[in-house]
Coordinates of C-alpha atoms in Angstrom, one line a residue:
Chain A
N1 CA -14.8 11.9 42.0
A2 CA -11.4 10.9 40.6
G3 CA -10.1 14.5 41.1
V4 CA -7.1 15.3 38.8
T5 CA -5.8 12.4 36.7
Q6 CA -2.7 12.2 34.5
T7 CA -1.4 9.8 31.9
P8 CA 1.1 8.2 31.6
K9 CA 2.6 7.6 35.1
F10 CA 6.0 6.9 33.7
Q11 CA 7.7 7.5 30.3
V12 CA 11.2 7.1 28.8
L13 CA 12.0 9.0 25.7
K14 CA 15.0 9.3 23.5
T15 CA 16.4 12.8 22.7
G16 CA 14.3 14.3 19.8
Q17 CA 11.2 12.2 20.3
S18 CA 7.9 13.8 21.0
M19 CA 5.1 13.0 23.4
T20 CA 1.9 14.4 24.9
L21 CA 1.1 14.3 28.6
Q22 CA -2.6 14.2 29.3
C23 CA -4.4 15.7 32.2
A24 CA -8.1 15.7 33.1
Q25 CA -10.2 16.9 36.1
D26 CA -13.8 16.2 37.1
M27 CA -14.2 19.0 39.6
N28 CA -15.6 21.5 37.2
H29 CA -12.6 23.7 37.7
N30 CA -12.0 26.7 35.5
S31 CA -8.3 26.9 35.7
M32 CA -5.6 24.3 35.0
Y33 CA -1.8 24.3 35.3
W34 CA 1.3 22.4 34.3
Y35 CA 4.3 22.3 36.7
R36 CA 7.6 20.5 36.6
Q37 CA 9.5 19.4 39.7
D38 CA 13.2 19.0 39.8
P39 CA 15.3 18.0 42.8
G40 CA 16.0 21.0 45.0
M41 CA 14.0 23.4 42.7
G42 CA 10.5 23.2 44.1
L43 CA 7.7 23.3 41.5
R44 CA 7.9 25.6 38.5
L45 CA 5.0 26.7 36.4
I46 CA 5.3 25.8 32.7
Y47 CA 1.9 26.9 31.3
Y48 CA -1.5 27.6 32.6
S49 CA -5.0 28.0 31.4
A50 CA -7.2 30.5 33.3
S51 CA -10.3 29.3 31.5
E52 CA -11.4 27.2 28.6
G53 CA -10.0 28.6 25.4
T54 CA -7.1 30.5 26.9
T55 CA -3.5 29.5 27.7
D56 CA -0.5 31.5 28.9
K57 CA 3.2 31.0 29.5
G58 CA 4.5 30.4 33.0
E59 CA 8.0 30.6 34.3
V60 CA 9.6 27.9 32.2
P61 CA 7.6 27.5 28.9
N62 CA 10.5 26.9 26.4
G63 CA 10.3 23.5 24.7
Y64 CA 6.6 22.9 25.6
N65 CA 3.2 23.5 24.1
V66 CA -0.2 23.1 25.6
S67 CA -3.8 22.6 24.5
R68 CA -6.9 23.3 26.6
L69 CA -9.1 20.7 24.8
N70 CA -12.2 21.5 26.8
K71 CA -13.0 22.5 30.4
R72 CA -11.9 19.1 31.7
E73 CA -8.7 18.4 29.7
F74 CA -5.3 20.2 29.5
S75 CA -2.5 18.5 27.6
L76 CA 1.3 19.3 27.6
R77 CA 3.3 18.5 24.5
L78 CA 7.1 18.1 24.1
E79 CA 7.8 18.4 20.4
S80 CA 11.5 17.4 20.5
A81 CA 12.5 16.1 23.9
A82 CA 15.8 17.0 25.5
P83 CA 17.6 15.5 28.5
S84 CA 17.0 18.9 30.4
Q85 CA 13.3 18.0 30.3
T86 CA 13.8 15.0 32.5
S87 CA 11.6 15.8 35.4
V88 CA 8.3 15.0 37.3
Y89 CA 5.4 16.8 35.7
F90 CA 2.3 17.7 37.7
C91 CA -1.0 18.9 36.4
A92 CA -3.2 20.9 38.8
S93 CA -6.6 22.6 38.6
S94 CA -8.5 25.2 40.6
Y95 CA -12.0 26.7 40.7
R96 CA -10.8 30.0 41.9
V97 CA -7.5 31.6 41.3
D98 CA -5.9 30.0 44.3
E99 CA -6.8 26.6 45.7
Q100 CA -5.0 24.2 43.5
Y101 CA -5.4 20.4 43.5
F102 CA -2.6 18.3 42.0
G103 CA -2.6 15.2 39.9
P104 CA -0.4 12.1 40.7
G105 CA 2.4 13.2 38.4
T106 CA 4.2 11.8 35.4
R107 CA 7.8 10.8 35.8
L108 CA 9.6 11.5 32.5
T109 CA 13.2 10.5 31.6
V110 CA 14.8 11.7 28.4
T111 CA 18.0 9.8 27.4
Chain M
G1 CA 7.7 38.2 38.6
E2 CA 7.2 36.8 42.1
N3 CA 10.1 35.2 43.9
V4 CA 9.7 33.0 47.0
E5 CA 12.5 32.1 49.3
Q6 CA 12.1 29.3 51.9
H7 CA 14.2 28.4 54.9
P8 CA 15.6 26.1 56.2
S9 CA 16.1 23.5 53.4
T10 CA 16.3 20.7 56.0
L11 CA 14.8 20.7 59.5
S12 CA 15.2 17.9 62.1
V13 CA 13.2 18.0 65.3
Q14 CA 12.5 15.6 68.1
E15 CA 9.0 14.0 68.1
G16 CA 6.7 16.2 70.2
D17 CA 8.7 19.4 69.6
S18 CA 7.6 22.3 67.4
A19 CA 8.8 23.0 63.9
V20 CA 8.8 26.4 62.1
I21 CA 9.4 27.0 58.4
K22 CA 9.8 30.5 57.1
C23 CA 9.2 32.0 53.6
T24 CA 9.6 35.5 52.1
Y25 CA 8.0 36.8 48.9
S26 CA 8.9 39.7 46.7
D27 CA 5.6 40.9 45.0
S28 CA 3.6 43.1 47.4
A29 CA 0.5 42.4 45.2
S30 CA 0.5 38.7 46.1
N31 CA -2.5 37.9 48.2
Y32 CA -2.7 34.2 48.7
F33 CA -0.2 32.0 50.5
P34 CA -0.7 28.2 50.6
W35 CA 1.4 25.5 52.2
Y36 CA 1.7 22.1 50.6
K37 CA 3.0 18.8 52.1
Q38 CA 4.6 16.3 49.8
E39 CA 5.5 12.7 50.8
L40 CA 8.0 10.8 48.9
G41 CA 6.7 9.8 45.4
K42 CA 3.4 11.5 46.0
R43 CA 1.6 14.6 44.8
P44 CA 1.7 17.9 46.8
Q45 CA -1.3 18.2 49.1
L46 CA -2.6 21.5 50.5
I47 CA -2.5 21.6 54.3
I48 CA -3.3 25.2 55.1
D49 CA -3.5 28.5 53.4
I50 CA -3.9 32.2 54.3
R51 CA -5.0 35.2 52.5
S52 CA -3.6 38.7 52.8
N53 CA -6.5 40.1 54.7
V54 CA -5.7 37.7 57.6
G55 CA -2.7 37.7 59.9
E56 CA -2.9 34.2 61.4
K57 CA -4.8 30.9 60.7
K58 CA -4.9 27.7 62.7
D59 CA -6.0 24.2 62.0
Q60 CA -5.4 21.8 64.9
R61 CA -1.6 21.4 65.2
I62 CA -0.7 23.6 62.3
A63 CA -0.8 27.3 62.0
V64 CA 0.3 29.9 59.5
T65 CA 1.2 33.6 60.2
L66 CA 1.5 36.3 57.6
N67 CA 3.3 39.7 57.9
K68 CA 2.4 41.7 54.9
T69 CA 4.6 44.6 55.8
A70 CA 7.7 42.5 56.0
K71 CA 6.5 40.2 53.2
H72 CA 7.0 37.0 55.0
F73 CA 4.9 34.1 56.2
S74 CA 5.6 31.1 58.4
L75 CA 4.3 27.6 59.0
H76 CA 4.2 26.3 62.6
I77 CA 3.7 22.7 63.5
T78 CA 3.2 21.8 67.2
E79 CA 3.5 18.4 68.9
T80 CA 5.2 16.9 65.9
Q81 CA 4.5 13.3 65.0
P82 CA 6.4 10.8 62.8
E83 CA 3.7 11.2 60.1
D84 CA 4.7 14.9 59.8
S85 CA 8.0 13.8 58.1
A86 CA 7.7 15.1 54.5
V87 CA 8.8 18.0 52.3
Y88 CA 6.9 21.2 52.8
F89 CA 6.5 23.9 50.2
C90 CA 5.3 27.4 50.6
A91 CA 3.9 29.3 47.7
A92 CA 2.4 32.7 46.7
S93 CA 0.0 33.9 44.1
G94 CA -2.4 36.6 43.1
G95 CA 0.1 39.2 42.1
G96 CA -0.7 38.8 38.4
G97 CA -4.3 39.7 38.9
G98 CA -5.6 36.5 37.4
A99 CA -5.4 32.7 37.6
D100 CA -1.7 32.9 36.9
G101 CA -0.5 30.0 39.0
L102 CA 1.6 29.6 42.1
T103 CA 5.2 30.5 42.7
F104 CA 6.8 27.9 45.0
G105 CA 9.7 28.0 47.4
K106 CA 12.3 25.3 47.0
G107 CA 11.0 23.2 49.9
T108 CA 11.9 22.2 53.4
H109 CA 12.6 18.5 54.3
L110 CA 11.2 18.0 57.7
I111 CA 12.5 15.1 59.7
I112 CA 10.9 14.0 62.9
Q113 CA 13.3 12.1 65.1
P114 CA 11.8 9.5 67.4

């Protein structure tokens, strides 16, 4: 099992560009999550999907959109990137509400 | 929403000594409290968790305690080793009644001095 995978690993964008971060899991988990991690801030929830077909906002959703493509895949889109979105992005999944497993992360820089 | 406070932000201990990291939470409906370890450049990894119907849980050198009345929980690492050096995050969830994600503390950088 690969667990939770994310692409790309690294990305540099110019202000105003768009991109989609991809996440997939092969653990048959129902719930999937996107977090961002900034120095000294811990991890903050951007969006989550409790089950296939549903998505909800987390603590910091502004500037992002998500798509739960199927049970395995959950993507995060930045429509018009801003320097404030420079961060490390982690995708996670869980079978139940609680025990979350994280992907390797995407390091995004917006210039 | 939930708010999780974590202390200290940095903790330096001698190898072989014990380390304690403390967290408080605000939402009395939260019922699940995991601890994650993150090494530099790596993903967070779950090391231990506790649910609100349990007061203490132990796994070899690590233990977690929960005081629901005071809304605080702590991570205890005994006989610390160099490989314990990392950033540790506490988190809380369950207050939303569904799969609404974890609220994390800001992390503790644990340094094990040889």
